[in-house]
PDB file of C-alpha atoms in Angstrom:
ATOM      1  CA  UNK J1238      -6.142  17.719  10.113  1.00  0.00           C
ATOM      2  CA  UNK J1239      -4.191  15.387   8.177  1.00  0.00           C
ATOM      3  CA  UNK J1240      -5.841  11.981   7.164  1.00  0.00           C
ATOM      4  CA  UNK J1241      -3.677   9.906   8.475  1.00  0.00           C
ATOM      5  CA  UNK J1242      -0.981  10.243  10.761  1.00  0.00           C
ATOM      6  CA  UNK J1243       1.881   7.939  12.432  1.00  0.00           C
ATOM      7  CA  UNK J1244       3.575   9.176  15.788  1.00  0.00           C
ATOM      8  CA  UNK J1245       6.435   8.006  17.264  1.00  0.00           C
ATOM      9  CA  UNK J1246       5.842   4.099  15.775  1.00  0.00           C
ATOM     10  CA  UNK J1247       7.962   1.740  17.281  1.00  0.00           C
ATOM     11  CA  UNK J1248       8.474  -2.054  16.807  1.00  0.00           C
ATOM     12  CA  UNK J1249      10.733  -4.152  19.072  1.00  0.00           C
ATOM     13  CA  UNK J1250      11.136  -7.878  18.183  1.00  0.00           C
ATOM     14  CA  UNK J1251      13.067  -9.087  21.113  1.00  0.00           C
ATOM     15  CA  UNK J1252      16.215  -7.482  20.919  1.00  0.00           C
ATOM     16  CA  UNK J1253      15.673  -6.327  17.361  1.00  0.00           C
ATOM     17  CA  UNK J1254      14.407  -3.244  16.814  1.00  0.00           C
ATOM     18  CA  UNK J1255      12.503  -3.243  13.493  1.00  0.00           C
ATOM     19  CA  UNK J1256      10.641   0.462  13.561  1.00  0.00           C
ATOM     20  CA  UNK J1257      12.037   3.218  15.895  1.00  0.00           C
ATOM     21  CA  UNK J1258      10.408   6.093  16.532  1.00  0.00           C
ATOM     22  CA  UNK J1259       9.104   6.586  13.110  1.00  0.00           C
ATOM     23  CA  UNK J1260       6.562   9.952  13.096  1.00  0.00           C
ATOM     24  CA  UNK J1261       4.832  11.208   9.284  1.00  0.00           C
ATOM     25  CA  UNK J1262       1.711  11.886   7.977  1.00  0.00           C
ATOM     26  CA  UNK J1263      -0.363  11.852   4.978  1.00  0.00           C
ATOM     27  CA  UNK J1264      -2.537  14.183   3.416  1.00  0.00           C
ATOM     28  CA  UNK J1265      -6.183  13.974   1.463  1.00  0.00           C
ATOM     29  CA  UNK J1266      -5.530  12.572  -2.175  1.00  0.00           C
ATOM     30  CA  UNK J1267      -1.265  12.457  -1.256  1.00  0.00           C
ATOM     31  CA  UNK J1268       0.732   9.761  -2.713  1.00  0.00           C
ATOM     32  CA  UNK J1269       3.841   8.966  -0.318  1.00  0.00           C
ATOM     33  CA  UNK J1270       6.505   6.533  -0.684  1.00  0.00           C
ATOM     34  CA  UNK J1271       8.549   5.006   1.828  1.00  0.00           C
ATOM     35  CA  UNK J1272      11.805   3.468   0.669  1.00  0.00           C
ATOM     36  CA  UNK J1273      14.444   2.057   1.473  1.00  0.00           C
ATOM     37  CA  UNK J1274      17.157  -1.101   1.557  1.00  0.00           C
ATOM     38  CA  UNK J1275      16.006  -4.786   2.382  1.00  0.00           C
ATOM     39  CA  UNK J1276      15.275  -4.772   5.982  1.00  0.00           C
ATOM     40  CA  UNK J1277      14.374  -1.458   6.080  1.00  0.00           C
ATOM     41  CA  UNK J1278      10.979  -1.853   8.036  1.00  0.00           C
ATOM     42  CA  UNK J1279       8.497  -0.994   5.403  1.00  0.00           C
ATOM     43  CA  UNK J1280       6.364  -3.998   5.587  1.00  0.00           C
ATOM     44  CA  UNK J1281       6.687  -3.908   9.220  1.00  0.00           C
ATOM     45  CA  UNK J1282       5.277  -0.713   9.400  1.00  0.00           C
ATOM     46  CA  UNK J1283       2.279  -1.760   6.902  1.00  0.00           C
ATOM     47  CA  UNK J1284       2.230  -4.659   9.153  1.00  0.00           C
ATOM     48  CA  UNK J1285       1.429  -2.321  12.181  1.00  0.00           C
ATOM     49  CA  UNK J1286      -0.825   0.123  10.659  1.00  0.00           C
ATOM     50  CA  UNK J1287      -2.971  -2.987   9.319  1.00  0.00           C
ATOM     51  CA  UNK J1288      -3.157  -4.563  12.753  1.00  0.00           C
ATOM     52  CA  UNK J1289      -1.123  -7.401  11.857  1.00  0.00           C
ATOM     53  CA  UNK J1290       1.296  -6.551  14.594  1.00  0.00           C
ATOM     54  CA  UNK J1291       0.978  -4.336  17.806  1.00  0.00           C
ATOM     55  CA  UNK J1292       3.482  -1.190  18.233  1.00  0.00           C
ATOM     56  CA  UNK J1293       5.446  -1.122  21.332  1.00  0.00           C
ATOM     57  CA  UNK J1294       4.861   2.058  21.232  1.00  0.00           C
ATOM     58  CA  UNK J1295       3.281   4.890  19.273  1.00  0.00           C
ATOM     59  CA  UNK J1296      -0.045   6.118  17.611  1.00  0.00           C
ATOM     60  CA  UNK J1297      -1.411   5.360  14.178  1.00  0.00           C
ATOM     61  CA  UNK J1298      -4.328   7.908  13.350  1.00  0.00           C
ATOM     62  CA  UNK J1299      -6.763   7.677  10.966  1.00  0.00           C
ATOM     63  CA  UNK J1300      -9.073  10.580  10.286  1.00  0.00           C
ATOM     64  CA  UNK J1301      -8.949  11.340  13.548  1.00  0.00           C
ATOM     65  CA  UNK J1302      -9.381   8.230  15.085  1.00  0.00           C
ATOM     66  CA  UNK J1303      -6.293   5.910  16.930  1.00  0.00           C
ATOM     67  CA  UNK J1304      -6.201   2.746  15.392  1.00  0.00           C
ATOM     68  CA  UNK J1305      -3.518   0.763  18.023  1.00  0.00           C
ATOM     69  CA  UNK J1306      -5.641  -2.310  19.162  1.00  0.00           C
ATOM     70  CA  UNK J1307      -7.841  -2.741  16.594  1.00  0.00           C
ATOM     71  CA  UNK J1308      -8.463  -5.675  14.324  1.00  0.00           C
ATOM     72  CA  UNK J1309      -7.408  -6.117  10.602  1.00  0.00           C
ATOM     73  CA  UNK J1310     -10.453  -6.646   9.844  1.00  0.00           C
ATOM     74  CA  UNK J1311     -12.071  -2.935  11.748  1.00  0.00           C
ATOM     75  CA  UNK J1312      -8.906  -1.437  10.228  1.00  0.00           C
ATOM     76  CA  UNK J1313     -10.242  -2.523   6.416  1.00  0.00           C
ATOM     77  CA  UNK J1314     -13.672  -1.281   7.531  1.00  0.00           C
ATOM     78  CA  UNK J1315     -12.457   2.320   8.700  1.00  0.00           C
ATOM     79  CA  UNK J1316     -11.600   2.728   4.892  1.00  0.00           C
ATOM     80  CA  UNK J1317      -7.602   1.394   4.846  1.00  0.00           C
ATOM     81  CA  UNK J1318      -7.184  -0.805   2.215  1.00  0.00           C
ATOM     82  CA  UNK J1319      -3.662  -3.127   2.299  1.00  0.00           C
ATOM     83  CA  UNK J1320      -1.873  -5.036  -0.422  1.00  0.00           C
ATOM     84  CA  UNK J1321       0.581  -7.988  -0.080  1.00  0.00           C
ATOM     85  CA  UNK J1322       4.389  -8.177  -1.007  1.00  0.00           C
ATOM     86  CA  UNK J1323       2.980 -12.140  -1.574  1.00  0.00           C
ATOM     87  CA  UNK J1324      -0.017 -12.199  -3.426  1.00  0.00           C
ATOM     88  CA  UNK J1325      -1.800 -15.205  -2.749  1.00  0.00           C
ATOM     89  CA  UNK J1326      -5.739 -14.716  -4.850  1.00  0.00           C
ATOM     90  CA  UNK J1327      -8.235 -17.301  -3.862  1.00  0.00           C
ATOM     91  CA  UNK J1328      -7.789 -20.165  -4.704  1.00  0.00           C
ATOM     92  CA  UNK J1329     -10.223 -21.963  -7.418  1.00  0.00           C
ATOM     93  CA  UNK J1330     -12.025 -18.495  -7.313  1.00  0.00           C
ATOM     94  CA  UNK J1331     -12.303 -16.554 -10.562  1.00  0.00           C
ATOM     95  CA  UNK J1332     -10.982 -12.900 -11.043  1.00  0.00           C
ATOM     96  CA  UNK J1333     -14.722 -11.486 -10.582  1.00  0.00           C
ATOM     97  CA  UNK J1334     -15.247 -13.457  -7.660  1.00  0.00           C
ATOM     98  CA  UNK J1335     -12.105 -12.640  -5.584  1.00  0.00           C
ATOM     99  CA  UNK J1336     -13.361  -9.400  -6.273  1.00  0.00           C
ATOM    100  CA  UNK J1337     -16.828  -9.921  -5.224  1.00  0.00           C
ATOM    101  CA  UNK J1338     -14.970 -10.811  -1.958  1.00  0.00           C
ATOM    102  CA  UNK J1339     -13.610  -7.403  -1.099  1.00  0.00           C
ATOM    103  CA  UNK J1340     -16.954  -5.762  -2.184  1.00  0.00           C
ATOM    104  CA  UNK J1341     -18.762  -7.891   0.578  1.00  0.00           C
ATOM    105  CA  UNK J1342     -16.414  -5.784   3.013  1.00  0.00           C
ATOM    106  CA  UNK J1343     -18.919  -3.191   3.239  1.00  0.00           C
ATOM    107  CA  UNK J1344     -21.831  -3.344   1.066  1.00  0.00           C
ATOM    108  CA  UNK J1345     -25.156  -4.187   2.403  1.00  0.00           C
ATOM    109  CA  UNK J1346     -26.440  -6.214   0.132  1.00  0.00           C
ATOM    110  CA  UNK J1347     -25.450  -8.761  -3.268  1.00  0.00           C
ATOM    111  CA  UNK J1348     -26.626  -6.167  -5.569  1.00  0.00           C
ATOM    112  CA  UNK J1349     -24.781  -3.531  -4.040  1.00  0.00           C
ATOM    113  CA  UNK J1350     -21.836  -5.798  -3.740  1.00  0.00           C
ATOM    114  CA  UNK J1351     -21.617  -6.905  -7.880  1.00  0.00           C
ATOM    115  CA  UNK J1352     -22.031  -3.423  -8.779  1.00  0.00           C
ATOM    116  CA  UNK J1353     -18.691  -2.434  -7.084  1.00  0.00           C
ATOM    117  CA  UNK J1354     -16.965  -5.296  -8.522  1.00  0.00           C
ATOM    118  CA  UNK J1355     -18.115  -4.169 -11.630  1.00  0.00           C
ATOM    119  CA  UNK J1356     -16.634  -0.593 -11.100  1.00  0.00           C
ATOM    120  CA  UNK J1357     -13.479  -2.226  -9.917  1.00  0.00           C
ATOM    121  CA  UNK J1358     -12.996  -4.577 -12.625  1.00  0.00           C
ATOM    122  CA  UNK J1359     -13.593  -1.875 -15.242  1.00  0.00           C
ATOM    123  CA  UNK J1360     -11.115   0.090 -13.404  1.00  0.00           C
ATOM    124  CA  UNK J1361      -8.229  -2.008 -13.410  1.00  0.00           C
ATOM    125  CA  UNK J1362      -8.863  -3.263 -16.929  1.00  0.00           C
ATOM    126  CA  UNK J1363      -9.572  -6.761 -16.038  1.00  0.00           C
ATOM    127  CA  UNK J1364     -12.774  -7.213 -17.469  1.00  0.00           C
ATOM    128  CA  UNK J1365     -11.547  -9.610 -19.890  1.00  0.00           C
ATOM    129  CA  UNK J1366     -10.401 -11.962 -17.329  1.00  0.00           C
ATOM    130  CA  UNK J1367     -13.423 -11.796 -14.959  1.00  0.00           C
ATOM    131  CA  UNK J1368     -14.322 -16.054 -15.439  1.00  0.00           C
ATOM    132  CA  UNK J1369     -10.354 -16.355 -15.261  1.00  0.00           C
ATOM    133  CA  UNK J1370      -8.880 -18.547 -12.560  1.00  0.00           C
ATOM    134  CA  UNK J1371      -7.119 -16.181  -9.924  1.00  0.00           C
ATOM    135  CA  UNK J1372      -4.161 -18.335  -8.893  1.00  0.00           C
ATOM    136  CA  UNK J1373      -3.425 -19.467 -12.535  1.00  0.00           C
ATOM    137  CA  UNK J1374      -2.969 -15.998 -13.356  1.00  0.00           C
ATOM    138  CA  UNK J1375       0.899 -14.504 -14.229  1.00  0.00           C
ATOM    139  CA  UNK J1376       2.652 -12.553 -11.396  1.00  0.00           C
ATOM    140  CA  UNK J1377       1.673  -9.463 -13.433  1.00  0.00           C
ATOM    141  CA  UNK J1378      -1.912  -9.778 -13.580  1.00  0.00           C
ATOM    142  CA  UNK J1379      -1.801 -11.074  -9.703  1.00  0.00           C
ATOM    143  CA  UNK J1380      -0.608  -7.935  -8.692  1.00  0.00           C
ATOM    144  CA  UNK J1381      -3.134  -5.749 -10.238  1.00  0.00           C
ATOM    145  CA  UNK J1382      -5.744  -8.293  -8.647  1.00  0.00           C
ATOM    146  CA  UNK J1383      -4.607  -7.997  -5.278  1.00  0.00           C
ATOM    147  CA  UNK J1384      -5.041  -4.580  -6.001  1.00  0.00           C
ATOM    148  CA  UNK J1385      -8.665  -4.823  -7.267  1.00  0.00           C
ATOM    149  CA  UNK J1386      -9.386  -6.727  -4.241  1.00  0.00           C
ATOM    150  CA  UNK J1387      -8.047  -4.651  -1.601  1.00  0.00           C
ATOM    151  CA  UNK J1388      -9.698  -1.257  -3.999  1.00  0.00           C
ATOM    152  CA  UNK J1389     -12.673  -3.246  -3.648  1.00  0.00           C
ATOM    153  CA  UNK J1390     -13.286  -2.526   0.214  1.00  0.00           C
ATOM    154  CA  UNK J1391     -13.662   0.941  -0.960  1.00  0.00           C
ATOM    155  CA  UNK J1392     -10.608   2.426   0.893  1.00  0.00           C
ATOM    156  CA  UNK J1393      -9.852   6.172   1.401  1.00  0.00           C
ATOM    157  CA  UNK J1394      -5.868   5.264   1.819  1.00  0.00           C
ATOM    158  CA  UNK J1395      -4.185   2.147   0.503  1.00  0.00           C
ATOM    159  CA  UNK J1396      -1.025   0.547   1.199  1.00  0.00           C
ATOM    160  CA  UNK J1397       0.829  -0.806  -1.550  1.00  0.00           C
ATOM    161  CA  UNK J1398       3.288  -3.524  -0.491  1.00  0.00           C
ATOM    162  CA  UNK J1399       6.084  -3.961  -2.843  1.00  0.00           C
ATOM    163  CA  UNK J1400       3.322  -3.592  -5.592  1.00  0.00           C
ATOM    164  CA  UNK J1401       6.107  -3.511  -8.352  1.00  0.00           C
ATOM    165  CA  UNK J1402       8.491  -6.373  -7.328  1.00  0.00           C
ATOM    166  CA  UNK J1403       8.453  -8.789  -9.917  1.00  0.00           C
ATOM    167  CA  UNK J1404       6.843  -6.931 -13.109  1.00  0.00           C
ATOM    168  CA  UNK J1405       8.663  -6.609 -15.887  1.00  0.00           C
ATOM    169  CA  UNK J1406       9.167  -2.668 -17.233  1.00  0.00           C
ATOM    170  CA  UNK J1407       5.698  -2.843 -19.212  1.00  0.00           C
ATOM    171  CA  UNK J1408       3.781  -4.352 -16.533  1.00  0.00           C
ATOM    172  CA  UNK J1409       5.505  -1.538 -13.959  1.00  0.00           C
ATOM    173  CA  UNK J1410       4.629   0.900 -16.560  1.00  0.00           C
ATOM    174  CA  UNK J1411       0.793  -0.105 -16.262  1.00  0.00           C
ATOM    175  CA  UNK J1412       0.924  -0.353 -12.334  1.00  0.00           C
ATOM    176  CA  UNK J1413       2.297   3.445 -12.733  1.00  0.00           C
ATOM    177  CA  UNK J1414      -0.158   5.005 -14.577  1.00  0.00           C
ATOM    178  CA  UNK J1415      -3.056   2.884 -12.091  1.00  0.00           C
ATOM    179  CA  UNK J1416      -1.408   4.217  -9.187  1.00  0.00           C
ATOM    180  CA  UNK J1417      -1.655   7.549 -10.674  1.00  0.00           C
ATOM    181  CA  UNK J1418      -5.208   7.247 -10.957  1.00  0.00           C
ATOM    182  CA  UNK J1419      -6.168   5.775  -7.902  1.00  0.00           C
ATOM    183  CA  UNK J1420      -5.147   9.984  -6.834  1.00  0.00           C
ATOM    184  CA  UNK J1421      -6.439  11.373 -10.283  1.00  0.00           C
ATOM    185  CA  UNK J1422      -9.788   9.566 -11.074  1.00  0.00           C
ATOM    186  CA  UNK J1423     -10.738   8.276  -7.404  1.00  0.00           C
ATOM    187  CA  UNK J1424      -9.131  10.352  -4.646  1.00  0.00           C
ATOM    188  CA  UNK J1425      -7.804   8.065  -2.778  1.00  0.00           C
ATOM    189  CA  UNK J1426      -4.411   8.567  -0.807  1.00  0.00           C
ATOM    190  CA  UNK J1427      -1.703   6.175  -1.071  1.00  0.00           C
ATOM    191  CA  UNK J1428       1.157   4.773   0.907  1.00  0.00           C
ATOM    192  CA  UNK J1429       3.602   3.318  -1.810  1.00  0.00           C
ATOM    193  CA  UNK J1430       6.532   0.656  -0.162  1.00  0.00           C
ATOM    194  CA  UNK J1431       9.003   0.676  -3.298  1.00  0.00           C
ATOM    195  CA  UNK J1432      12.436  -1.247  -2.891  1.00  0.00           C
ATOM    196  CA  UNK J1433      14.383   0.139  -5.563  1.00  0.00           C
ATOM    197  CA  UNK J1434      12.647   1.420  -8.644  1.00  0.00           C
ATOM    198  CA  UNK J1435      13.564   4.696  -7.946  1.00  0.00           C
ATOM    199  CA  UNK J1436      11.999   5.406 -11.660  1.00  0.00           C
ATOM    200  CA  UNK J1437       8.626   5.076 -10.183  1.00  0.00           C
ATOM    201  CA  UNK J1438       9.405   6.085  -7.027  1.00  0.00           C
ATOM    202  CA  UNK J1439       9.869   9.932  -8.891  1.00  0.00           C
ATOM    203  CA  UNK J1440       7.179   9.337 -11.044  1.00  0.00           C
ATOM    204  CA  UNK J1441       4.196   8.637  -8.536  1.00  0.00           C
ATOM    205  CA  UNK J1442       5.297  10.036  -5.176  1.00  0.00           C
ATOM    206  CA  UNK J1443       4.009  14.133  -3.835  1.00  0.00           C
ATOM    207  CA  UNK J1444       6.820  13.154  -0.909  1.00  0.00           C
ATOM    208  CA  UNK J1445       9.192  10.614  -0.530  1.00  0.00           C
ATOM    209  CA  UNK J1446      10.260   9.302   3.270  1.00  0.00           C
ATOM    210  CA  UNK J1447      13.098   6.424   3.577  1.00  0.00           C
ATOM    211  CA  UNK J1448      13.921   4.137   6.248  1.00  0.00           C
ATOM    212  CA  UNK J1449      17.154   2.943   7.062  1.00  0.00           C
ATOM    213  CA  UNK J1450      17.302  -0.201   9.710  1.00  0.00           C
ATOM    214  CA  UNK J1451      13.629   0.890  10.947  1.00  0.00           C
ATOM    215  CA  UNK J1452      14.937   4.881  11.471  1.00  0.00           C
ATOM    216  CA  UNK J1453      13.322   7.419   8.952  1.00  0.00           C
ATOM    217  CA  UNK J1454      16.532   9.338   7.490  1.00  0.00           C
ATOM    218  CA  UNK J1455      15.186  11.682   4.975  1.00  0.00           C
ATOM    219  CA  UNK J1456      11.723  13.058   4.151  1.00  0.00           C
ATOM    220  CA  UNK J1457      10.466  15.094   1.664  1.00  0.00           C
ATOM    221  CA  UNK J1458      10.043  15.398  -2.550  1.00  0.00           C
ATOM    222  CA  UNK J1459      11.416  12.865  -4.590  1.00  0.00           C
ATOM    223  CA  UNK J1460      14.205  15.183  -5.888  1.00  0.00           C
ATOM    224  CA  UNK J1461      15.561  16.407  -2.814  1.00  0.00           C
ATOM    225  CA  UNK J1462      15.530  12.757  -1.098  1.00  0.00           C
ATOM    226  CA  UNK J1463      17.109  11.675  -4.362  1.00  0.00           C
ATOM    227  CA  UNK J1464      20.313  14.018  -4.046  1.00  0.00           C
ATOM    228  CA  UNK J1465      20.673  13.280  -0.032  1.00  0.00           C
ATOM    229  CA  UNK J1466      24.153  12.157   1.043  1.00  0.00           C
ATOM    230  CA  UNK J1467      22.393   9.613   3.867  1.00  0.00           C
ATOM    231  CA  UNK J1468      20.458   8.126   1.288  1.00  0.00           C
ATOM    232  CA  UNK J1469      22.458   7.621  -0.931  1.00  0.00           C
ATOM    233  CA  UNK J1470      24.782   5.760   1.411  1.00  0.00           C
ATOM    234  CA  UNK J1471      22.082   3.830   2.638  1.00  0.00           C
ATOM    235  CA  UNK J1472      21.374   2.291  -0.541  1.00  0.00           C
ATOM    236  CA  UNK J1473      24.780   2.924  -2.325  1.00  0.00           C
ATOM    237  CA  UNK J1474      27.352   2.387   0.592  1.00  0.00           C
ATOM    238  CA  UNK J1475      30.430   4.985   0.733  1.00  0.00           C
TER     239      UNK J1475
END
């Protein structure tokens, strides 16, 4: 059984129709990354795995379990962790602390709850900004934080919104090689939403899906979507 599966998501604003019919899945310790143009639908689909929106129709399962109709919140505690396109830290909370806030997600008690902040900090090499003030912090550094945070829930699949727009080539370097371990070093699954930095798209994905105008028009690894007439359309035009 795969660990997490989407079936036949669909998202209908209106008379806009933002996801249609969009069906993959995701394996134990699998990166995937979905791609594609602006518009695409890739937060939207974040947005409806999360609970942020409701399908209009579909499934979204997660280790065996349908998650339509629950909360963010029971979503995050069912071991999906979510990052943010915006990154917006606490505010007037230091790096440690809006940590400490994810950790409280599902620990049962303070100790319990510092020692995986600890962990987490270590891990995403921001112990020497732990008394730092979140939201003073540059883009680059906010991004790995939201990270931290959302890591901190102890998730066994994360989403990672847009988690490279905005970092300059060494900072997308470092998110890279983090990414890479979040598989490696913690075996945790990942579901990657990269606009156009098809470098790390290659570089961290097992499989590669793309979305076109909310339709999935290719699947599979990153060098076969790479050489796919569609896609390259999609993104290039004729």
């Amino acid at each position: 059984m795969p660990l997490f599966e989407v079936k036949d998501l669909t998202k209908r604003f209106g008379g806009l129709v933002a996801v249609e019919s969009l069906t993959f899945q995701v394996e134990e310790g699998e990166t995937v990354s979905i791609i594609g143009p602006n518009g695409a639908g890739k937060t939207t689909v974040f947005n409806l795995v999360a609970g942020f929106h409701q399908p209009t129709r579909g499934e979204v399962v997660f280790r065996g379990q349908n998650l339509i109709g629950k909360k963010p919140h029971q979503i995050a505690l069912a071991g999906i962790g979510r990052t943010f396109q915006l990154v917006k830290p606490l505010r007037g909370l230091t790096v440690f602390e809006n940590i400490l806030v994810g950790a409280f997600a599902g620990a049962t008690s303070d100790a319990e709850a510092r020692e995986i902040a600890e962990d987490i900090l270590a891990f995403t090499s921001l112990d020497s900004l732990r008394d730092a003030v979140a939201d003073k912090l540059p883009i680059g550094l906010r991004k790995r934080l939201e990270l931290a945070r959302s890591l901190a829930t102890r998730p066994k699949l994360i989403l990672l919104d847009e988690v490279m727009s905005g970092l300059n080539p060494s900072e997308s370097k470092e998110a890279v090689e983090l990414i890479k371990r979040l598989r490696d070093d913690r075996g945790i699954s990942a579901v990657a939403g990269v606009e156009h930095v098809m470098q790390v798209v290659m570089s961290i994905s097992d499989r590669v899906i793309v979305l076109n105008h909310g339709r999935k028009i290719a699947e599979g690894r990153p060098e076969e979507v790479a050489k796919n007439r569609e896609v390259i359309t999609a993104y290039l035009g004729e």
